[in-house]
Structures are given as C-alpha cells and as structure tokens.
PDB file of C-alpha atoms in Angstrom:
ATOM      1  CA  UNK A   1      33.465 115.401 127.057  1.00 47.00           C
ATOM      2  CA  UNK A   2      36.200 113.534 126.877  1.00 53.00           C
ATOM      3  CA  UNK A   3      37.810 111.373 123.107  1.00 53.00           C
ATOM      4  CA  UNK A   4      36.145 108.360 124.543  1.00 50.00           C
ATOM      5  CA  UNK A   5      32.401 110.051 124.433  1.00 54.00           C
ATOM      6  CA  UNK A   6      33.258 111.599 121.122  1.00 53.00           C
ATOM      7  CA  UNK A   7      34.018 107.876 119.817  1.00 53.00           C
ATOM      8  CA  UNK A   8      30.830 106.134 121.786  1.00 53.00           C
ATOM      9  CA  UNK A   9      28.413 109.167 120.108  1.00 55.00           C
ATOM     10  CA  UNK A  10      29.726 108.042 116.820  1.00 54.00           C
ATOM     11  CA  UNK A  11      31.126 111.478 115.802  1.00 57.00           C
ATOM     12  CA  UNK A  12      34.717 110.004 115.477  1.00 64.00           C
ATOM     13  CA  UNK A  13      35.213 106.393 114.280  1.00 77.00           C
ATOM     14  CA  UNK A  14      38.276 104.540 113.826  1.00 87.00           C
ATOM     15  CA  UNK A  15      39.145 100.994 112.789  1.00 92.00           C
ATOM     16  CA  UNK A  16      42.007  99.369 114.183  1.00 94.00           C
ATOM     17  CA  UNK A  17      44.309 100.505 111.886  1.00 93.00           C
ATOM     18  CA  UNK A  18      43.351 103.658 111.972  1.00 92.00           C
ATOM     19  CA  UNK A  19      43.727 103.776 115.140  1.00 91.00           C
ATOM     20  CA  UNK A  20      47.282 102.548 115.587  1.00 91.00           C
ATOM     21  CA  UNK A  21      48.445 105.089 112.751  1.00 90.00           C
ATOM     22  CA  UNK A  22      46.707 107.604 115.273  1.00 86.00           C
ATOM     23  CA  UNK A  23      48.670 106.517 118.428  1.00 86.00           C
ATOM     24  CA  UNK A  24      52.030 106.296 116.439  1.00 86.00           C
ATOM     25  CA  UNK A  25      51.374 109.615 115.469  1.00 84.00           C
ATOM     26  CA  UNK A  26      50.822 111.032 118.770  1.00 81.00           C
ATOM     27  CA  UNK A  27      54.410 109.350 119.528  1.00 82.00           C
ATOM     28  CA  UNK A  28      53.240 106.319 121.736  1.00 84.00           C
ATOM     29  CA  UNK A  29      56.061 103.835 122.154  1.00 82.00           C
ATOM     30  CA  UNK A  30      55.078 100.345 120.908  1.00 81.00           C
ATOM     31  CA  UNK A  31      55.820  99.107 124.286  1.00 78.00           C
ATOM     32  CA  UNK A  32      52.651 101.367 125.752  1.00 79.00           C
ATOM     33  CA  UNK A  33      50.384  98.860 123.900  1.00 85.00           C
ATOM     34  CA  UNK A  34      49.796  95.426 122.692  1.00 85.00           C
ATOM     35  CA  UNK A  35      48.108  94.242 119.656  1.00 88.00           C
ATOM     36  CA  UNK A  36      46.510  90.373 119.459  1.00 84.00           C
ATOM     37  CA  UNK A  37      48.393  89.188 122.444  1.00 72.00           C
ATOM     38  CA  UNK A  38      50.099  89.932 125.662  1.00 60.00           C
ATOM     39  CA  UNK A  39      53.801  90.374 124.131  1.00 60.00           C
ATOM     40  CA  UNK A  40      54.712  93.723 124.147  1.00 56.00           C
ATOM     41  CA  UNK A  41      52.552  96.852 126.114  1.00 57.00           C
ATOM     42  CA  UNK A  42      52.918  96.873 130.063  1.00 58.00           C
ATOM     43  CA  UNK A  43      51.309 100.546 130.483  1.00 59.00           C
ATOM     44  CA  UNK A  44      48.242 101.105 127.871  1.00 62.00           C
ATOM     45  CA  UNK A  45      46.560  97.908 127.534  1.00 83.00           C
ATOM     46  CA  UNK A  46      45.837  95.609 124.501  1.00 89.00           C
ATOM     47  CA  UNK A  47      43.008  94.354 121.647  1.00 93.00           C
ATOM     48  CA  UNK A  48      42.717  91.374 119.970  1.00 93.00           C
ATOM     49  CA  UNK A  49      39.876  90.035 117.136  1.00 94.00           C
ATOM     50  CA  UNK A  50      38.881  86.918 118.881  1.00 92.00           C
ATOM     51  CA  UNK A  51      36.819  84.916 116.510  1.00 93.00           C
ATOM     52  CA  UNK A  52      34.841  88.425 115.615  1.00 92.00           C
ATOM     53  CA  UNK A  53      34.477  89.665 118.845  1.00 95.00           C
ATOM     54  CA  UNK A  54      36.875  92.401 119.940  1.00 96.00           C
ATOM     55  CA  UNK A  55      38.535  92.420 123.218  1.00 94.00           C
ATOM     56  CA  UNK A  56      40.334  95.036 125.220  1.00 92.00           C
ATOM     57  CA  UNK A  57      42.196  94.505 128.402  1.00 89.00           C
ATOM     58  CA  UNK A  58      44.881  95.644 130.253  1.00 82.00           C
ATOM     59  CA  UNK A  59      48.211  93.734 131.303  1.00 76.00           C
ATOM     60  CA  UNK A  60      49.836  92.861 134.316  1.00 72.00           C
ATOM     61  CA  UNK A  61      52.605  90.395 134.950  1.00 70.00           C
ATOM     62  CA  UNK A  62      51.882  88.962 131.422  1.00 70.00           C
ATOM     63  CA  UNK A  63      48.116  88.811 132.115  1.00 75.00           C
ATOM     64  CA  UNK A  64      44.750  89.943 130.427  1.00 80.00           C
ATOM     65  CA  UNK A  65      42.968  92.190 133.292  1.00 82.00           C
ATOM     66  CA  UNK A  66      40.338  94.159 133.534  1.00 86.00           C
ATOM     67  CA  UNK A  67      38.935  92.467 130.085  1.00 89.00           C
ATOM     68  CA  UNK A  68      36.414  94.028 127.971  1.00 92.00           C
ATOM     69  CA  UNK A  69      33.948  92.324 124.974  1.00 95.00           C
ATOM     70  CA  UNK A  70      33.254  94.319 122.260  1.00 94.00           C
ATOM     71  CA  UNK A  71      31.122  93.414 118.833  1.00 94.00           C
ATOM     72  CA  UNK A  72      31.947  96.748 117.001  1.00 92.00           C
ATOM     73  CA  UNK A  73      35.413  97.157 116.118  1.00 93.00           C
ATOM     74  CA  UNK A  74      35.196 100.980 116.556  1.00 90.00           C
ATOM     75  CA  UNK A  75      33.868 100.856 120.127  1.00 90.00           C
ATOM     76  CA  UNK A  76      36.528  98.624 120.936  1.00 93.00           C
ATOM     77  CA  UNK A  77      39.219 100.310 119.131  1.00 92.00           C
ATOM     78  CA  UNK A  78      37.397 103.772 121.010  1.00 88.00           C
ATOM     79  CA  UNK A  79      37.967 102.202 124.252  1.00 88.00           C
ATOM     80  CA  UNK A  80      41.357 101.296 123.638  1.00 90.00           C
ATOM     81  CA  UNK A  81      42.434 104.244 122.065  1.00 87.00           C
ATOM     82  CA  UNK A  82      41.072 106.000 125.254  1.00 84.00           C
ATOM     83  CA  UNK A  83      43.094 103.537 127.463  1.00 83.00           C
ATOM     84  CA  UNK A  84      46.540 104.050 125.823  1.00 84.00           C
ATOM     85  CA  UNK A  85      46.101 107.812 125.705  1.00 81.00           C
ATOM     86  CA  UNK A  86      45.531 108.219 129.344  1.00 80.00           C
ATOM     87  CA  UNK A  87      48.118 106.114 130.069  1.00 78.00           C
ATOM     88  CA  UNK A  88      50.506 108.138 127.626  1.00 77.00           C
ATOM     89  CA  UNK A  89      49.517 111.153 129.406  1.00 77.00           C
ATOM     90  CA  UNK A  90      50.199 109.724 132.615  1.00 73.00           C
ATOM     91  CA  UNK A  91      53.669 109.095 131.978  1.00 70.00           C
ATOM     92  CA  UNK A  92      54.302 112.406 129.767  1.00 71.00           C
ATOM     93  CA  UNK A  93      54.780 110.357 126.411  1.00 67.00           C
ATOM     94  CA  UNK A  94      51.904 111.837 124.451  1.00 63.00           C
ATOM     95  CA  UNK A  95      52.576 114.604 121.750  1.00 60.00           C
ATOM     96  CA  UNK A  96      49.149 116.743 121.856  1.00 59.00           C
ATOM     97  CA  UNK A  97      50.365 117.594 118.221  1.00 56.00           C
ATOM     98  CA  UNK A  98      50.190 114.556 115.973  1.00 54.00           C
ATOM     99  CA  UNK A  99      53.456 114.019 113.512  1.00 60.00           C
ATOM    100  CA  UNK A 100      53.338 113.733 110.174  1.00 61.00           C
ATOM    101  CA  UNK A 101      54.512 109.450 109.611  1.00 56.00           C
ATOM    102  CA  UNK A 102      56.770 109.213 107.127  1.00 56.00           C
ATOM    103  CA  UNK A 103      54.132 106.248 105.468  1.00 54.00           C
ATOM    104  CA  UNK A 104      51.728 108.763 105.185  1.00 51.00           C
TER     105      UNK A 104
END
C-alpha cells in the first residue's frame, strides 16, 4: 500500500501546512514543488486553493499539466504529497528519516 492509499483511507490526514512541514522535513528542496502558482517547482508538481477548490498539477515549461480538482484539502494535499515524494525519490533527494526543523 503505498502513502497515497494510507492518505485516501483516511488513516493519515494532513492539511497543507502540515504537509509542507512534512516535505521540508524529509529535505525536499523548495524548487521540487510549487505552492499557489507556477513560480518555483519544475520536478514535484504544485497546489493552489482556487476559490475553495484545491488543485494539484504538475509543471512544464511554466505550465499547469496533468491538473487535478480536489474539494477536500487533505485528498489534495494526499495527492500532492504523493507526487513530490516520488519525484524526490526519483532524483535521490528524499531523506527516509525526517529531520528535526529547527521551528519545531
């Protein structure tokens, strides 16, 4: 079963913040990901809170592919979450042991 099931079967939740404290942790670069536009992540994809209704996507050439609508911020942030990790593991950027933030 893979962290995307676990999410969809509602046996681990995460807002969006939540969720971006979890990808930090894992030691994501901020450039693996966007967040409300398409400045910034090339490799894991983005989400954005479009008038409530959550969107993922992925970006290419400084477009919105691939584009997802979501009404439950957790399945959205689920399938994003899912998105950047594989994309992280991909290119050997993901920590399998979360750090400790210093915010925390």
């Amino acid at each position: 079963m893979g962290l995307y099931d676990l999410f969809h079967r509602k046996e681990i939740t995460m807002n969006l913040k939540e969720t971006l404290v979890a990808i930090k942790r894992h030691g994501i670069p901020d450039d693996y990901y966007t967040v409300g536009g398409v400045d910034g992540g090339e490799f894991g994809g983005g989400i954005e809170c479009i008038d409530g209704t959550w969107v993922t996507y992925q970006t290419e050439r400084g477009r919105k592919i691939d584009r997802q609508t979501w009404y439950d911020e957790h399945e959205a942030c689920a399938y994003f979450f899912a998105g950047v990790i594989k994309s992280a593991k991909w290119s050997n950027v993901w920590h399998t042991r979360p750090k400790k933030l210093q915010e925390e």
